[in-house]
XYZ file of C-alpha atoms in Angstrom:
396
model
C -174.955 64.621 -55.477
C -171.659 63.291 -54.224
C -169.443 64.786 -51.560
C -166.957 66.170 -54.088
C -169.484 68.066 -55.974
C -171.093 69.510 -52.671
C -167.657 70.793 -51.801
C -166.895 72.269 -55.041
C -170.401 73.993 -55.098
C -169.846 75.213 -51.664
C -166.227 76.712 -52.453
C -167.544 78.633 -55.548
C -170.474 80.001 -53.515
C -168.317 81.026 -50.582
C -165.873 82.655 -53.119
C -168.683 84.707 -54.929
C -170.010 85.694 -51.563
C -166.577 86.963 -50.318
C -166.008 88.944 -53.521
C -169.545 90.485 -53.157
C -168.579 92.072 -49.911
C -166.670 94.962 -51.311
C -163.580 92.987 -51.996
C -161.299 93.534 -55.441
C -158.969 90.993 -57.071
C -155.653 92.192 -58.116
C -153.408 90.160 -60.287
C -149.694 89.561 -60.069
C -147.464 89.820 -62.967
C -143.751 89.303 -63.908
C -142.127 90.037 -67.202
C -140.395 87.307 -69.291
C -136.843 88.498 -69.442
C -133.482 87.066 -70.414
C -131.781 85.552 -67.339
C -129.302 82.799 -66.294
C -131.001 79.556 -65.122
C -128.763 76.996 -63.032
C -129.419 73.862 -60.938
C -126.720 73.131 -58.249
C -125.899 70.530 -55.476
C -123.837 71.362 -52.294
C -121.322 69.222 -50.284
C -118.335 69.476 -48.174
C -114.963 68.419 -48.954
C -111.372 68.886 -47.701
C -108.799 70.634 -49.521
C -105.497 68.987 -50.150
C -102.308 69.256 -52.326
C -102.778 67.723 -55.757
C -99.209 65.864 -55.187
C -98.202 65.060 -51.636
C -95.368 62.406 -50.988
C -94.778 60.580 -47.747
C -90.942 60.322 -47.362
C -89.854 57.306 -45.318
C -86.730 55.170 -44.950
C -86.210 51.522 -45.879
C -83.486 50.708 -43.172
C -83.581 50.912 -39.740
C -81.403 53.099 -37.353
C -81.262 56.279 -35.249
C -81.935 59.750 -36.722
C -78.700 61.305 -36.683
C -79.306 64.601 -38.460
C -82.421 66.568 -39.714
C -81.719 69.400 -42.002
C -85.430 70.687 -42.602
C -88.510 71.883 -40.556
C -92.175 72.344 -41.191
C -92.633 74.821 -44.106
C -89.002 74.317 -45.527
C -88.790 74.779 -49.280
C -86.922 71.648 -50.772
C -85.727 70.482 -54.266
C -85.483 67.262 -55.457
C -82.495 65.356 -54.466
C -81.721 67.842 -51.557
C -80.586 65.953 -48.359
C -83.265 66.462 -45.499
C -82.205 63.884 -42.892
C -79.438 61.307 -42.153
C -79.609 58.101 -40.425
C -76.501 56.853 -38.172
C -74.218 54.896 -40.518
C -72.016 53.130 -38.303
C -73.668 49.617 -38.425
C -74.250 50.104 -42.174
C -70.560 51.037 -42.726
C -69.738 47.902 -40.958
C -71.846 45.869 -42.895
C -70.427 47.078 -45.996
C -67.002 46.614 -44.909
C -67.701 42.880 -44.079
C -69.304 42.252 -47.416
C -66.307 43.765 -49.278
C -63.891 41.463 -47.056
C -66.084 38.433 -48.068
C -65.811 39.538 -51.767
C -62.090 39.554 -51.505
C -61.928 35.923 -49.877
C -64.202 34.729 -52.414
C -62.206 36.446 -55.405
C -58.960 34.891 -53.901
C -60.556 31.308 -53.767
C -61.798 31.898 -57.444
C -58.202 32.743 -58.529
C -57.030 29.430 -56.941
C -59.588 27.355 -58.266
C -59.186 28.795 -61.762
C -55.405 27.965 -61.811
C -56.026 24.471 -60.393
C -58.951 23.842 -63.050
C -56.386 24.861 -65.849
C -53.774 22.344 -64.553
C -56.210 19.534 -64.451
C -57.530 20.273 -67.865
C -54.061 20.271 -69.289
C -53.273 16.951 -67.505
C -56.624 15.447 -68.567
C -56.092 16.222 -72.121
C -52.841 14.315 -71.931
C -54.460 11.466 -70.215
C -52.477 11.668 -66.904
C -55.613 12.285 -64.438
C -58.806 10.628 -64.418
C -62.182 12.044 -65.423
C -63.287 11.906 -62.028
C -60.382 14.316 -60.861
C -60.807 16.701 -63.728
C -64.586 16.916 -63.201
C -63.960 17.654 -59.483
C -61.723 20.551 -60.306
C -64.028 22.014 -62.780
C -66.928 21.798 -60.039
C -64.824 23.566 -57.422
C -63.869 26.396 -60.135
C -67.650 26.743 -61.012
C -68.556 26.966 -57.169
C -65.889 29.682 -56.514
C -67.034 31.734 -59.619
C -70.790 31.399 -58.225
C -69.559 32.618 -54.634
C -67.909 35.696 -56.133
C -71.165 36.693 -57.727
C -72.804 36.133 -54.422
C -70.493 38.185 -52.467
C -70.811 40.909 -55.161
C -74.505 41.151 -54.714
C -73.980 41.322 -50.842
C -71.615 44.288 -51.323
C -74.204 45.926 -53.794
C -76.707 45.640 -51.094
C -74.701 46.842 -48.279
C -73.833 50.241 -50.397
C -77.579 50.494 -51.293
C -78.565 50.277 -47.535
C -75.915 52.896 -46.831
C -77.298 55.150 -49.399
C -80.756 54.739 -47.644
C -79.307 56.343 -44.761
C -79.171 59.585 -46.482
C -82.757 60.784 -46.869
C -83.366 63.031 -49.786
C -86.552 64.980 -51.224
C -88.249 63.189 -54.078
C -89.867 66.203 -55.400
C -89.666 70.114 -55.415
C -91.975 71.155 -52.917
C -92.635 72.324 -49.277
C -92.332 70.331 -45.833
C -95.895 69.939 -44.654
C -94.905 67.781 -41.475
C -91.951 66.332 -39.728
C -92.684 63.098 -38.067
C -89.425 62.418 -36.431
C -86.681 64.194 -34.213
C -82.997 64.035 -33.993
C -82.133 60.980 -31.865
C -85.254 58.915 -32.592
C -84.925 55.425 -33.559
C -87.041 54.137 -36.604
C -87.749 50.417 -37.296
C -88.236 49.347 -40.937
C -88.612 45.643 -40.339
C -92.209 45.446 -40.780
C -93.137 48.699 -42.711
C -91.629 51.746 -43.976
C -91.818 54.476 -41.139
C -92.904 57.946 -42.377
C -90.526 60.793 -41.683
C -91.798 63.705 -43.677
C -94.646 64.816 -45.755
C -93.852 67.001 -48.726
C -96.346 68.842 -50.860
C -95.256 69.514 -54.428
C -96.940 72.759 -55.240
C -99.423 74.616 -52.829
C -100.588 77.108 -55.679
C -102.101 73.991 -57.222
C -104.695 72.695 -54.773
C -107.841 70.387 -55.055
C -110.860 69.498 -52.981
C -112.100 66.115 -52.314
C -115.736 66.292 -51.938
C -118.180 63.781 -50.563
C -121.197 63.815 -52.794
C -124.571 61.968 -51.638
C -125.595 58.974 -53.818
C -128.809 60.984 -54.727
C -126.965 63.747 -56.287
C -123.893 61.890 -57.931
C -125.887 61.280 -61.121
C -125.778 64.866 -62.072
C -122.350 65.462 -61.468
C -119.834 65.332 -64.617
C -116.296 66.331 -65.310
C -115.833 70.016 -66.355
C -118.796 71.563 -64.452
C -118.348 74.642 -62.696
C -117.738 74.763 -58.869
C -117.725 77.603 -56.298
C -116.753 76.988 -52.688
C -115.920 78.722 -49.534
C -113.853 78.081 -46.408
C -114.476 79.191 -42.916
C -111.100 80.831 -42.678
C -112.130 83.486 -45.566
C -115.897 83.731 -45.158
C -115.901 86.711 -47.533
C -114.142 84.954 -50.364
C -115.471 82.626 -52.907
C -113.148 80.441 -54.767
C -113.831 78.791 -58.150
C -112.746 75.631 -59.856
C -114.224 72.810 -61.649
C -114.882 69.128 -61.536
C -111.916 67.016 -62.632
C -112.693 63.519 -61.565
C -115.785 61.701 -60.315
C -114.478 58.388 -58.518
C -116.446 55.222 -58.849
C -115.626 53.972 -55.538
C -118.451 54.275 -52.944
C -117.989 54.863 -49.173
C -120.677 53.773 -46.776
C -120.855 55.444 -43.321
C -123.879 55.167 -40.925
C -125.842 53.734 -43.843
C -125.226 57.044 -45.949
C -123.478 56.275 -49.403
C -121.349 58.989 -50.995
C -118.888 59.237 -53.859
C -115.605 61.346 -53.800
C -115.448 64.118 -56.412
C -112.296 65.768 -57.282
C -112.389 69.604 -57.913
C -109.555 71.661 -59.055
C -108.594 74.640 -56.645
C -106.192 77.308 -58.058
C -104.426 78.907 -54.978
C -102.115 81.568 -56.527
C -102.442 83.576 -53.557
C -101.707 80.643 -51.167
C -104.846 81.385 -49.096
C -106.011 77.620 -49.257
C -104.255 75.590 -46.642
C -104.164 71.701 -46.709
C -106.915 70.340 -44.532
C -109.165 73.204 -44.611
C -113.007 72.433 -45.009
C -114.677 73.569 -48.090
C -118.490 74.415 -48.493
C -118.864 73.266 -52.169
C -121.608 74.273 -54.743
C -121.411 72.075 -57.989
C -123.401 73.754 -60.836
C -124.866 70.656 -62.554
C -126.678 72.725 -65.210
C -126.151 76.257 -66.557
C -127.733 78.050 -69.352
C -126.922 81.738 -69.765
C -128.816 84.322 -71.506
C -132.141 82.633 -72.119
C -135.587 83.834 -72.154
C -137.229 82.690 -68.863
C -140.404 83.369 -66.734
C -141.260 82.148 -63.040
C -142.454 78.566 -63.115
C -145.414 79.903 -61.121
C -146.555 81.472 -64.336
C -146.939 78.109 -65.964
C -149.102 76.846 -62.955
C -151.458 79.933 -63.058
C -154.924 79.935 -64.357
C -157.762 82.542 -63.853
C -160.463 81.365 -61.394
C -163.574 82.266 -63.365
C -165.441 82.482 -60.168
C -163.770 85.595 -59.270
C -164.187 87.372 -62.617
C -166.294 90.499 -62.808
C -169.031 90.756 -65.369
C -166.857 92.510 -68.025
C -163.980 90.302 -67.650
C -163.500 87.314 -70.094
C -161.228 84.260 -70.691
C -159.591 83.435 -74.019
C -158.043 79.961 -73.430
C -156.029 77.506 -75.697
C -155.673 73.769 -75.338
C -151.990 73.270 -74.699
C -150.107 71.381 -72.104
C -147.846 74.350 -71.576
C -149.189 77.908 -71.507
C -148.813 81.280 -69.719
C -151.368 84.097 -69.139
C -151.638 87.714 -69.935
C -154.145 90.315 -68.796
C -155.143 92.631 -71.695
C -157.483 95.022 -70.302
C -160.471 92.937 -69.216
C -159.378 89.898 -71.100
C -157.437 86.987 -69.846
C -155.508 85.341 -72.804
C -153.552 82.242 -72.772
C -150.451 81.844 -74.867
C -148.984 78.357 -75.968
C -145.493 78.101 -75.073
C -142.567 75.789 -75.731
C -140.500 75.251 -72.651
C -136.954 74.235 -71.973
C -134.972 73.489 -69.022
C -136.132 74.553 -65.445
C -134.710 74.738 -61.933
C -138.068 74.536 -60.362
C -138.204 78.514 -59.889
C -137.549 79.761 -63.245
C -138.368 78.043 -66.545
C -136.733 78.615 -69.960
C -139.219 79.741 -72.791
C -138.133 78.665 -76.189
C -141.088 80.046 -78.135
C -144.696 81.668 -77.604
C -143.865 84.877 -76.053
C -141.470 87.691 -76.499
C -139.140 89.314 -73.872
C -140.863 91.888 -71.625
C -144.260 90.153 -71.907
C -146.084 90.557 -68.559
C -147.221 87.134 -67.610
C -149.754 86.526 -64.863
C -148.420 84.559 -61.725
C -151.088 84.890 -59.258
C -153.840 87.191 -57.691
C -154.757 88.566 -54.528
C -158.145 89.619 -52.882
C -157.953 92.920 -51.473
C -160.358 94.699 -49.150
C -163.600 93.394 -47.181
C -163.500 91.868 -43.896
C -160.588 89.533 -44.570
C -157.945 89.472 -47.215
C -157.374 86.226 -49.245
C -154.839 85.043 -51.666
C -155.046 82.557 -54.507
C -153.594 81.504 -57.678
C -152.895 78.367 -59.612
C -154.643 74.884 -58.545
C -152.724 73.678 -55.633
C -151.675 77.152 -54.357
C -152.798 79.124 -51.220
C -156.188 78.390 -49.732
C -158.183 81.796 -50.790
C -160.837 80.886 -48.212
C -158.583 81.137 -45.170
C -158.663 84.358 -43.279
C -155.189 86.482 -43.351
C -154.268 89.659 -41.780
C -154.632 92.736 -43.969
C -151.257 92.975 -45.662
C -151.644 94.776 -49.183
C -147.688 94.435 -50.158
C -147.261 90.858 -49.414
C -145.829 90.077 -52.843
C -148.416 87.504 -53.498
C -147.166 84.735 -55.632
C -144.732 86.753 -57.412
C -141.131 85.414 -58.398
C -138.037 87.328 -58.188
C -138.402 90.915 -57.147
C -141.581 92.853 -56.235
C -144.695 91.701 -58.327
C -146.371 94.297 -60.595
C -150.274 94.307 -60.440
C -152.976 95.090 -62.845
């Protein structure tokens, strides 16, 4: 006899010996019932406005006036700041003066070209003199166009000195003060951040690479924030971004979640504790997954108890009087705790989920293969709940 057979024989003998010392086996049951089955993943994210605009300036200068502050409501086109315009006005005046000079030169070259053309047509001047007059005229005309562009540029820069809001919204932050010098030579300096609509927020959540495969657009999401620990906010997945971020060898993906904020409780920058429901099935017949793993231990049966088994990959057991009966079932989705039953049993059927050995010198519990060790001594606790599922188990 090999070692495995010796151990099996020893366990059976030990079990029979234990039950012979005044112990009693009680079985735990749970009803098959209509319920909701779901799976979810958790993550953290940051709340931010859906639309947030950085307002900057394209010209350098000194901030002359600021007309808004934090939390100021603004409208599109509203003036929110002005730069000192002294130098910009001077540049515009210079460009306009250059344009006037160029226009005067063009007027002269135009008249001169007309005279030379008349004389050339009569054969009174050489072709070279005519061509020189024509060239001077064309150059004067091009110079006028150049100076017009300079004037337009100076006018545009002067317009840039008046900072207006690009959207309707609220000022989230003010990055400058009156009298401060801003330099736009290398990059556009930021003056304000304006959020378009704080009633329409979103959460940017970082999802681990192990979980991202189950996340899809349209899935329901709940989340909480530390500022309101008793409130549960709801939204849905609106975008799963493909770009990965790696930090400390941890790969995550950004998922965008809608966050309606009609009561304005959610503020930009809050940390959200997110639960994404990757699978939800409502009002389906389900049983505890432990019921599918349960099998009666024939070594513990009394003389009048018997087993009616079926050959099936998925089955649950019921106890009718002294008979253990297996029922072949077709299973659907599962979240690991509860499994959907498509066919095989009806709602309300009491299925076995485990057993307990009560009485004797020690109390032991067992159940499906791979469950607790029925040979390890335990404290005498009659109402442990055994291997029951949700709620207190019923015993037969």
